[in-house]
Short mmCIF file of C-alpha atoms and ligand atoms in Angstrom, two decimals:
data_model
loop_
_atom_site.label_atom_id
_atom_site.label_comp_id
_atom_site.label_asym_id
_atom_site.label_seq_id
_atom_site.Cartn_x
_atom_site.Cartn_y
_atom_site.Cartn_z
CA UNK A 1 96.16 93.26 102.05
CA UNK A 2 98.11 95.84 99.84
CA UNK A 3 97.36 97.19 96.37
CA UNK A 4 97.06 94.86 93.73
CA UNK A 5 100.27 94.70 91.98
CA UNK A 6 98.54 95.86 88.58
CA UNK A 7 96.74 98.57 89.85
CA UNK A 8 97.23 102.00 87.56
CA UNK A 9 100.08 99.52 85.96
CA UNK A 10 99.83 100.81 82.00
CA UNK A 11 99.76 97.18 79.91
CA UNK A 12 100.39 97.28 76.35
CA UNK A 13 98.15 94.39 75.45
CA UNK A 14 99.37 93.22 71.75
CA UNK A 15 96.75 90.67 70.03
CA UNK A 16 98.10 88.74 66.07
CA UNK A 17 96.51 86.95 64.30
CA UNK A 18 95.65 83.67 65.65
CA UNK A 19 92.00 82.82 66.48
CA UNK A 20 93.14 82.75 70.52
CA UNK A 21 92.63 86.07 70.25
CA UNK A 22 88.93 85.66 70.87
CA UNK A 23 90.24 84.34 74.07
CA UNK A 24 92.41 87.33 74.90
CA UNK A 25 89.44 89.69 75.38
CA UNK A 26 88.93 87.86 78.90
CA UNK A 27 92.19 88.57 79.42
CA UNK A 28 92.08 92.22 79.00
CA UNK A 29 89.07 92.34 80.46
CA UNK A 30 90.61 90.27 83.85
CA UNK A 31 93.58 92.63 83.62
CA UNK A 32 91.23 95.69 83.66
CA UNK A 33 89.29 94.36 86.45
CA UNK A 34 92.50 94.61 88.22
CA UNK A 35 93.14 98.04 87.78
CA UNK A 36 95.49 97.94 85.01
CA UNK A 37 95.26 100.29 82.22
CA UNK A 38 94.86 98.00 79.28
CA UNK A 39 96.25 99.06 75.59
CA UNK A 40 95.59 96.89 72.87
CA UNK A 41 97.50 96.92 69.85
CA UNK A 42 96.14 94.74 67.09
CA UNK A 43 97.62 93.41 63.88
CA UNK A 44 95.57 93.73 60.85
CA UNK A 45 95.10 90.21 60.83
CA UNK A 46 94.21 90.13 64.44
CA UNK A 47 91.27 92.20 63.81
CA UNK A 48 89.80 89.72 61.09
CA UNK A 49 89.27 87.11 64.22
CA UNK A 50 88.04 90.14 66.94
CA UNK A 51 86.86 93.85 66.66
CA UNK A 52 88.99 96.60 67.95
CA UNK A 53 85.86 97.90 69.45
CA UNK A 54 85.42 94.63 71.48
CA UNK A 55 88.98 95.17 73.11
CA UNK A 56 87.89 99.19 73.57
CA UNK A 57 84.70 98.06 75.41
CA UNK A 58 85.90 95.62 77.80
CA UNK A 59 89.32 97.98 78.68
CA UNK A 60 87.82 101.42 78.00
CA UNK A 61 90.92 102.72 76.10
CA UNK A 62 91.80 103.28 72.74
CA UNK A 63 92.67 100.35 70.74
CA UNK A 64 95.83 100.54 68.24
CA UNK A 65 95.98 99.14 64.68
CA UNK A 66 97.92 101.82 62.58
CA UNK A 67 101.70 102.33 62.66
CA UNK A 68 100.94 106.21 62.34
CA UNK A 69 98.22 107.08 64.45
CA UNK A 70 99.19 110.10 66.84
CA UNK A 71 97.39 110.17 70.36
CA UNK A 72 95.84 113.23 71.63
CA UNK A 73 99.00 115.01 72.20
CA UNK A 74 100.01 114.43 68.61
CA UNK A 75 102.67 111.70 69.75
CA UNK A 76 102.67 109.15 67.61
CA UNK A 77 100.61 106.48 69.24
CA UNK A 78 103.17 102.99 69.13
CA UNK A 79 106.33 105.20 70.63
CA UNK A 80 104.20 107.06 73.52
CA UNK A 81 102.74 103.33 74.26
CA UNK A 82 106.28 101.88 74.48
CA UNK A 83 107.70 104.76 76.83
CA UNK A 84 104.49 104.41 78.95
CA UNK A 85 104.26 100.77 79.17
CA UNK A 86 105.07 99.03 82.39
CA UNK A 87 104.78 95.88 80.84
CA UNK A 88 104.10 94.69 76.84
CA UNK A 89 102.26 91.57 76.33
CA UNK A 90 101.61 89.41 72.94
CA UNK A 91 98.73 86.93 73.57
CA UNK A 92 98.55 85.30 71.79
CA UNK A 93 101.95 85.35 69.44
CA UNK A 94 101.68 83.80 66.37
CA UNK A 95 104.77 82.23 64.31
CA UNK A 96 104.68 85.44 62.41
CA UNK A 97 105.32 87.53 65.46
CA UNK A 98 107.72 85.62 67.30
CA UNK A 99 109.52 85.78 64.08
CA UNK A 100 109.41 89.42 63.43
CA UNK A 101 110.28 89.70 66.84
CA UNK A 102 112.85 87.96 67.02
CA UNK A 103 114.47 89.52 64.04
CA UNK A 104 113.39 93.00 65.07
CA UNK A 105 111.22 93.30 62.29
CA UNK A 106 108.94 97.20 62.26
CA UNK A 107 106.47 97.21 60.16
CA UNK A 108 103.13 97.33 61.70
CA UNK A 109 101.64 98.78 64.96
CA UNK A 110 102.34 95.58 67.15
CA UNK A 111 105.80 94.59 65.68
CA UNK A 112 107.10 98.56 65.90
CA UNK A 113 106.04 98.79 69.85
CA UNK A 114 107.98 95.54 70.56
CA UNK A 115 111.18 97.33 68.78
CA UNK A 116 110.90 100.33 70.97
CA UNK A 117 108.97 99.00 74.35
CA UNK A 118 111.74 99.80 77.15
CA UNK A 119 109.39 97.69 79.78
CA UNK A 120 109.81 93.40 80.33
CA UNK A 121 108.08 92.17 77.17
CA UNK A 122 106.01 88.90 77.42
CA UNK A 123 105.20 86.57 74.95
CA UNK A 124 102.10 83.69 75.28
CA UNK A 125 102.42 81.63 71.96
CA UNK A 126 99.39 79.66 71.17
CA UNK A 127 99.51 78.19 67.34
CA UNK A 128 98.91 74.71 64.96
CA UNK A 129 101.11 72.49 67.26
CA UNK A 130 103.54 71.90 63.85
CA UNK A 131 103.84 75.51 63.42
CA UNK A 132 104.93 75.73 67.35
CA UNK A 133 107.80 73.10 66.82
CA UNK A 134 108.75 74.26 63.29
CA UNK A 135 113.00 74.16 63.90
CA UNK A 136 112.38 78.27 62.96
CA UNK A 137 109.76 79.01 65.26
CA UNK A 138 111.72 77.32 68.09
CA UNK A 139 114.89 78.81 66.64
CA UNK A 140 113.21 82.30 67.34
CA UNK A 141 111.51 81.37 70.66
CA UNK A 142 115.48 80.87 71.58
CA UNK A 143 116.19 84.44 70.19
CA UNK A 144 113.30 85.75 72.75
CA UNK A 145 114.63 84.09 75.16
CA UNK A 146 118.27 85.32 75.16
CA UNK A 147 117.57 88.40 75.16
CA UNK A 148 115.61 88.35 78.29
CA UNK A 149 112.01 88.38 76.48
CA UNK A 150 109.79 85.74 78.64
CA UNK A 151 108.18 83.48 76.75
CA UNK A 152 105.49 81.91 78.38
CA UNK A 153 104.82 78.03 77.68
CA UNK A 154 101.60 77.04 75.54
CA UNK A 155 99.52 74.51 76.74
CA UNK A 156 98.28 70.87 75.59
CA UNK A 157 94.91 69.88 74.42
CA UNK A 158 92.61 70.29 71.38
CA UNK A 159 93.56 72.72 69.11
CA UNK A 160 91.12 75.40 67.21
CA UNK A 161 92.32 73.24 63.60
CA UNK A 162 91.05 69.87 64.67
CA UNK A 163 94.74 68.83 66.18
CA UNK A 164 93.70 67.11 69.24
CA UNK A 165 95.81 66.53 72.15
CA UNK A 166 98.43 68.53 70.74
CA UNK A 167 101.21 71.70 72.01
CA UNK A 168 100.07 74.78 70.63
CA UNK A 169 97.33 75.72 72.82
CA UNK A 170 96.65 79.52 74.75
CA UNK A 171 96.86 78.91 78.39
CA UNK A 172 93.75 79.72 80.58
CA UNK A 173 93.69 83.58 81.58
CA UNK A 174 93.77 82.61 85.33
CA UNK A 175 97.40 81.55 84.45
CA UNK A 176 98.54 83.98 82.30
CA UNK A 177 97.42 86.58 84.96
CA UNK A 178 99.48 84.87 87.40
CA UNK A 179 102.51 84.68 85.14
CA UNK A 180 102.20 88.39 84.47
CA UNK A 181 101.68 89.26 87.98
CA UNK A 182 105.40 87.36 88.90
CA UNK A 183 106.69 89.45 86.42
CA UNK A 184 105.30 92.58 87.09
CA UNK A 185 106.59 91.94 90.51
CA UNK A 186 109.84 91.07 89.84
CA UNK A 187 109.76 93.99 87.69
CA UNK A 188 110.15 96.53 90.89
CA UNK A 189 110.81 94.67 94.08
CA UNK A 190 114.67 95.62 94.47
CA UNK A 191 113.18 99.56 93.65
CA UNK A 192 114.91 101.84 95.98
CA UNK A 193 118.13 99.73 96.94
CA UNK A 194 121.59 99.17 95.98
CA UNK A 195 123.21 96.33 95.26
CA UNK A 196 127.06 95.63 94.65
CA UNK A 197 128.09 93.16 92.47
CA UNK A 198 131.95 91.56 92.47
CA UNK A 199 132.74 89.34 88.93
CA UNK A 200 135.23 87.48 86.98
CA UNK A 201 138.46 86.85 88.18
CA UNK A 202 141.35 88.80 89.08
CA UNK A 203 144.92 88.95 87.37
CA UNK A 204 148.08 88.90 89.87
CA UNK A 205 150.77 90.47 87.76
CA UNK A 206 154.29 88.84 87.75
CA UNK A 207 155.93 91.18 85.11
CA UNK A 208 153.74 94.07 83.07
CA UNK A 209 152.88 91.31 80.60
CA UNK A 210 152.60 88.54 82.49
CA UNK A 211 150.00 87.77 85.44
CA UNK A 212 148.25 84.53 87.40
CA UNK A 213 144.76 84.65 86.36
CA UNK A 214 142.17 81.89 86.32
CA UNK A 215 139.13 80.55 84.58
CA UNK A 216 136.41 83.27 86.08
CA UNK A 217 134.55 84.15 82.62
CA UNK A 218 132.45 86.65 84.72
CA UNK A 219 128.95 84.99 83.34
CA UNK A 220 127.43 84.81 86.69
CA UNK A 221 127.82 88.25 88.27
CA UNK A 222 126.98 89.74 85.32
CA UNK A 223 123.92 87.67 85.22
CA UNK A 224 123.02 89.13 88.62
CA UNK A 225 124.05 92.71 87.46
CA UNK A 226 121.33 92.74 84.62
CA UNK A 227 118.52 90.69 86.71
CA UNK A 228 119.00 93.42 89.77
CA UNK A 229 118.84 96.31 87.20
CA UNK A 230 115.61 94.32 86.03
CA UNK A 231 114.70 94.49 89.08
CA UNK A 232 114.48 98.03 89.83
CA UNK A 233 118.16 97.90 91.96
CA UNK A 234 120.62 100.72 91.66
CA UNK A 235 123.34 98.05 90.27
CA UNK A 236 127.28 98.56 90.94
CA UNK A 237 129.28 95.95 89.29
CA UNK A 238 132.92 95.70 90.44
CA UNK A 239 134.24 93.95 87.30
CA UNK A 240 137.42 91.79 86.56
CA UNK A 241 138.70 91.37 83.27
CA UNK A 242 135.75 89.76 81.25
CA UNK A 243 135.02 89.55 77.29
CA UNK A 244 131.58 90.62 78.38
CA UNK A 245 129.56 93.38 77.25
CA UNK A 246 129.11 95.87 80.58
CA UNK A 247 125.42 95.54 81.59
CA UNK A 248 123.13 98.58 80.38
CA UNK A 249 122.11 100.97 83.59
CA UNK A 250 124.93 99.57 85.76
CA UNK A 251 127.37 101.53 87.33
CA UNK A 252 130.94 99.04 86.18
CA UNK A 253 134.06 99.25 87.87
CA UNK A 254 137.01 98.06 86.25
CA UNK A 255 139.88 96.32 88.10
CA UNK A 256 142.68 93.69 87.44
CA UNK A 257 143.80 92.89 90.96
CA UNK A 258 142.33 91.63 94.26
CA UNK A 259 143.88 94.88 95.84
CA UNK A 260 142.32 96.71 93.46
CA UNK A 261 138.75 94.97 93.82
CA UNK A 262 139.41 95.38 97.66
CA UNK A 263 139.54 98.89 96.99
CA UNK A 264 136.91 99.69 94.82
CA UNK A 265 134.24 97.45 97.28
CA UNK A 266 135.27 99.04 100.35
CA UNK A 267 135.24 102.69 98.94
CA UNK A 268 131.49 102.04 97.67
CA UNK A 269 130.11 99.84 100.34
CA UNK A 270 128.90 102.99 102.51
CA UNK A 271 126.23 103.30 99.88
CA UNK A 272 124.98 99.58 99.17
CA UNK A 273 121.86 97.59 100.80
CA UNK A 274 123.34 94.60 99.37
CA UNK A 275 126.55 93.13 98.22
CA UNK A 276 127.08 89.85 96.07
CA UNK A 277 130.36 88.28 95.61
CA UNK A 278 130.94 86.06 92.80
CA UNK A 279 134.18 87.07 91.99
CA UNK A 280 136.94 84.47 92.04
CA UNK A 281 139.58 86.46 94.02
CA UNK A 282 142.98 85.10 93.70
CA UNK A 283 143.78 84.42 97.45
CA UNK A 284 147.37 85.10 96.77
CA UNK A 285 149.45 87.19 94.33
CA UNK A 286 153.36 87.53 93.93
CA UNK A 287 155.31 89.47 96.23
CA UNK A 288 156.74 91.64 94.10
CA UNK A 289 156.30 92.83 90.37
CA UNK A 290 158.62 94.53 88.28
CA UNK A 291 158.51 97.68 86.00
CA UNK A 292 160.51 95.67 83.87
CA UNK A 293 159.25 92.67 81.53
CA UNK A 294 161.13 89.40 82.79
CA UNK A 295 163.62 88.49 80.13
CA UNK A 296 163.98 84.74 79.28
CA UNK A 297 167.72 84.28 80.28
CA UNK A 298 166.47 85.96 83.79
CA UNK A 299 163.80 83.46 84.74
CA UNK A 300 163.35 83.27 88.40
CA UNK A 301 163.16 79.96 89.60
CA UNK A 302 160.14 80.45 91.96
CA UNK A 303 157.65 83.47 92.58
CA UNK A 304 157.71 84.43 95.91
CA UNK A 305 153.83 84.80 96.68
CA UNK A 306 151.71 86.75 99.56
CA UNK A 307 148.27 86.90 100.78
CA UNK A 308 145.54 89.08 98.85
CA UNK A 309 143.18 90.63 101.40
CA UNK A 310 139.66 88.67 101.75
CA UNK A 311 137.36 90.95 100.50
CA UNK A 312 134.51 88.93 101.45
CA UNK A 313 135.66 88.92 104.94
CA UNK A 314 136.27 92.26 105.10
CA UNK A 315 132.64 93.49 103.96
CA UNK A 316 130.90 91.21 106.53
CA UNK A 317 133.34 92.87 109.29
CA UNK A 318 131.39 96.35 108.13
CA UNK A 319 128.10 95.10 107.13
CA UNK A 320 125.85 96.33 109.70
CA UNK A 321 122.34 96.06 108.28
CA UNK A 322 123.84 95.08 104.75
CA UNK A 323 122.53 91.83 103.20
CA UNK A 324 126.24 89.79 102.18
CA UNK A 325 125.95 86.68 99.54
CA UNK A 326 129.19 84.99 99.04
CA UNK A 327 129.61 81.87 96.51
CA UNK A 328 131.89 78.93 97.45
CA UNK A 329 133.35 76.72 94.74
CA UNK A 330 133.30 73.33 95.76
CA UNK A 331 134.40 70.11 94.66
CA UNK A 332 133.32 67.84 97.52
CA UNK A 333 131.24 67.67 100.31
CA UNK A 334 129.64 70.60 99.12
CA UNK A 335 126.51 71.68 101.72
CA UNK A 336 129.03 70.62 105.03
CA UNK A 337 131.61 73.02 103.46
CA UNK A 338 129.97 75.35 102.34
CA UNK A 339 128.18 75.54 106.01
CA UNK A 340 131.33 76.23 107.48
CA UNK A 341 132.00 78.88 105.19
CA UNK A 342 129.07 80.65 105.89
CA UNK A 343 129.72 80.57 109.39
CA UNK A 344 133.75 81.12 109.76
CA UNK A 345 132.96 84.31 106.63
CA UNK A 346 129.42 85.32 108.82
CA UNK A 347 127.29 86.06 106.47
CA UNK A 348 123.57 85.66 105.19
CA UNK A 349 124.06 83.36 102.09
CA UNK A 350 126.25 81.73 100.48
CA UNK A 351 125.44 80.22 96.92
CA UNK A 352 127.88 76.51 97.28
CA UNK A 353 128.37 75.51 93.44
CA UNK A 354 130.07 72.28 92.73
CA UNK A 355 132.46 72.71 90.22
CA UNK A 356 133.75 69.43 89.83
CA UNK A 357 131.08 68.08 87.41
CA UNK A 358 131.37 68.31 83.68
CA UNK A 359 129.65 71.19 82.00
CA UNK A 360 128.74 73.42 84.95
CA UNK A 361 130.89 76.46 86.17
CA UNK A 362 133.61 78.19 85.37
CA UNK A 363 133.13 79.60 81.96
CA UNK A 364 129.86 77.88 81.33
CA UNK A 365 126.60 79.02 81.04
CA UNK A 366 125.43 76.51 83.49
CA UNK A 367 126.12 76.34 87.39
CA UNK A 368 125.34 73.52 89.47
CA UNK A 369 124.27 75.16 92.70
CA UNK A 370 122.52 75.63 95.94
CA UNK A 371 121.95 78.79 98.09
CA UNK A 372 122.45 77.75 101.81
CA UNK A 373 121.55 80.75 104.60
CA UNK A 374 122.51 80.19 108.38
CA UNK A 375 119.97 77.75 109.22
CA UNK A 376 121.10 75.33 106.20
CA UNK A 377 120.25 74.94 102.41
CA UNK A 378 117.55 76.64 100.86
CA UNK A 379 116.36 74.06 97.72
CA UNK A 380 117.79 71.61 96.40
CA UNK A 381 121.26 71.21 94.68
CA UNK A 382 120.48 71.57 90.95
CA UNK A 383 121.93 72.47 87.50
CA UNK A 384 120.74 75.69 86.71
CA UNK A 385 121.05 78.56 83.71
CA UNK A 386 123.49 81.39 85.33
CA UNK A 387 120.49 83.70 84.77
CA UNK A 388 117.88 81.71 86.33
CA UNK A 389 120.19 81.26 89.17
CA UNK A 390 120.87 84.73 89.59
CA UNK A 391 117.18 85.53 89.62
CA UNK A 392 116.59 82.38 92.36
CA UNK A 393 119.44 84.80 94.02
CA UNK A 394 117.14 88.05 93.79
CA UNK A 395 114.55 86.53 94.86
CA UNK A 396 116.11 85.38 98.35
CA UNK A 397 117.96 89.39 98.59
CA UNK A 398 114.54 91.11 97.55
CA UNK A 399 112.53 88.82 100.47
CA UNK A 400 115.27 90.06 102.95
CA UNK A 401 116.71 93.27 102.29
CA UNK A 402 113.34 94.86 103.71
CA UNK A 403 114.06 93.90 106.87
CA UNK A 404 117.34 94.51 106.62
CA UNK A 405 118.21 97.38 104.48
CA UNK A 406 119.74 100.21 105.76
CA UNK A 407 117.92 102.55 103.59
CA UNK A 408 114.27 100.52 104.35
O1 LIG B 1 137.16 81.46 100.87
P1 LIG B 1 136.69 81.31 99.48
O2 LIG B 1 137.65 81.85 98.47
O3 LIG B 1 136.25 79.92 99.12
O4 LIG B 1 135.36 82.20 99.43
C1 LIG B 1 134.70 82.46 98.24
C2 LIG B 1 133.91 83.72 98.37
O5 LIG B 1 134.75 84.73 98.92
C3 LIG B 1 133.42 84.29 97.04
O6 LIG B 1 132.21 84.95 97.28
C4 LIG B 1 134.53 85.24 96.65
O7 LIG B 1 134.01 86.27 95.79
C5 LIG B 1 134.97 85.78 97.98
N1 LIG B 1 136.39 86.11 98.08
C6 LIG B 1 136.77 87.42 98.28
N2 LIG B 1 138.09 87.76 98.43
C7 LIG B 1 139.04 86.81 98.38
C8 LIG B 1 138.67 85.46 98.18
C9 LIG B 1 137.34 85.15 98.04
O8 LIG B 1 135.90 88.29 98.31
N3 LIG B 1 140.30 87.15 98.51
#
């Protein structure tokens, strides 16, 4: 058996006001069992329900409930626990958290960390079952969410106010552990390795103004750009036109035609463990493409078109120990085609979305979708959020570039 995955992991452990938090002291105290260096951070309120000194005796480090305090090295305390942090927790979050959060609200120990952690940030909610679906609190939770914070479901049963059988209450530390742990996992497993990224679509220019395009809104490779920097990866992102903001940490390159894509793959690929293509590549462009805008009176009557080079096809031609991941839009007989494509392209998955139902695909946020490897599907074929799919992605690349890595 290895190391345990929280072993000499720094946690900032962040405990509001909610009386759960009499409940998060086994928590620490699991998570220090584990090896983890535990930091608490309490809100003043948080300290009404349990004793700093409780959380400093079952994690044997300092506890933090004052915005200024400076560690030993004079730091002050809320900034050095942010840039240390491999991971900040809130369990539990009250309303009033989620909220500051959410709003990136700084005014007390707890709220100021959360503004400056640079780690994943978790949140376990546990609260009055109307105060969990107050149309605010779940307005916020959304916030959270968006922006990547992971938000981990409260569970049902009695509640500390009487409520009985109601949402609202702090999940059993066994799970939370777990959750943490498939966090703190996915937090580093692509350390190390390289991934290239193709997205959005590509413009075929007919004049200087004028181009065939399509309906690529680049959503789903950017999705995979910012989970594999998540991730630990070394991300390159071989970008089409988008109206997306380039991910933070990843290396964009920014081209308007397949020739240029080609290009800009091929010239990187000597340095990649992985490469995933969601790009929709126009398979043809026009022949040729004047200096000169077309003027109405000289409309051509036809564009002459040729063949844009398969990138895809060309990368798996050089990938040696390289993991490849293609996607193939489908509108029918989705797993048999896609099988074929994986086969005629030879590569090690292909993620088959079907983009003949309404409200999934191109442009969306949603893709209906199933990754299939050589020996058939992997799951089933369901709708998912672009980022959850791209993380069902990582997960398949981080379980098999080990073993096929060039730089493992
Ligand atoms: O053959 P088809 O276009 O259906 O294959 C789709 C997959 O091939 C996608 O991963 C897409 O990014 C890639 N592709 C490519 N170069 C092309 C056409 C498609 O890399 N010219």
């Amino acid at each position: 058996m290895g190391e345990d995955i929280f072993s000499g992991k720094t946690i900032a452990l962040g405990i509001s006001g909610g009386i759960a938090a009499y409940k998060a002291v086994d928590l620490a105290s699991k998570l220090a069992q584990r090896g983890a260096i535990v930091k608490t951070i309490m809100t003043e309120h948080a300290t009404k329900f349990v004793s700093p000194l409780t959380f400093q005796s079952v994690t044997g480090q300092p506890v933090l409930t004052d915005l200024f305090a400076a560690d030993s090295q004079g730091k002050i305390s809320h900034v050095a626990l942010s840039e240390e942090a491999d991971l900040v927790v809130v369990a539990p979050a009250t309303a009033n958290i989620i909220a500051k959060a959410a709003h990136g609200l700084a005014d007390d120990a707890l709220s100021t960390t959360l503004v400056a952690a640079r780690s994943a940030i978790v949140m376990v909610p546990a609260m009055n079952n109307y105060m969990w679906s107050n149309k605010a609190t779940q307005y916020n939770l959304e916030i959270l969410t968006s922006r990547d914070i992971k938000v981990m479901q409260p569970e049902v049963g009695r509640l500390a106010c009487g409520e009985g059988n109601a949402v609202g209450r702090f999940p059993d530390t066994a799970s939370i552990v777990s959750f943490l742990e498939d966090i703190l996992r996915k937090s580093h497993d692509l350390a190390g390795k390289t991934i290239m990224i193709t997205a959005g679509g590509t413009r075929e220019p007919i004049d200087p103004v004028r181009f065939i395009g399509n309906r690529s809104s680049g959503k789903m490779g950017y999705a995979i750009a910012e989970a594999a920097r998540a991730r630990g990866a070394k991300v390159i992102l071989v970008s089409g036109p988008t109206c997306l903001n380039p991910p933070l940490g990843a290396h964009t390159i920014y081209v308007e035609t397949a020739q240029q894509m080609y290009d800009a793959v091929m010239e990187n690929l000597y340095q990649v463990d992985a490469v995933v293509m969601t790009a929709a590549v126009a398979d043809f462009r026009p022949s040729s493409s004047g200096i000169e805008k077309i003027k109405k009176e000289r409309m051509p009557k036809s564009i002459e078109l040729e063949l844009n080079p398969d990138i895809l096809q060309a990368v798996s031609k050089k990938k040696g120990n390289k993991l490849v991941v293609g996607f193939a839009a489908e509108s029918e007989n989705i797993i048999e085609n896609a099988t074929k494509k994986i086969k005629k392209k030879d590569i090690d998955l292909i993620v088959a979305n079907d983009i003949a139902s309404p409200g999934v695909g191109f442009g969306s946020d949603l893709n209906l979708a199933v990754l299939i490897n050589k020996k058939g599907p992997v799951g089933d074929l369901i709708t998912y959020k672009k980022t959850e799919l791209a993380e069902k992605i990582l997960d398949w690349v981080a379980a098999h570039i080990a073993v096929s890595s060039i730089s493992s």
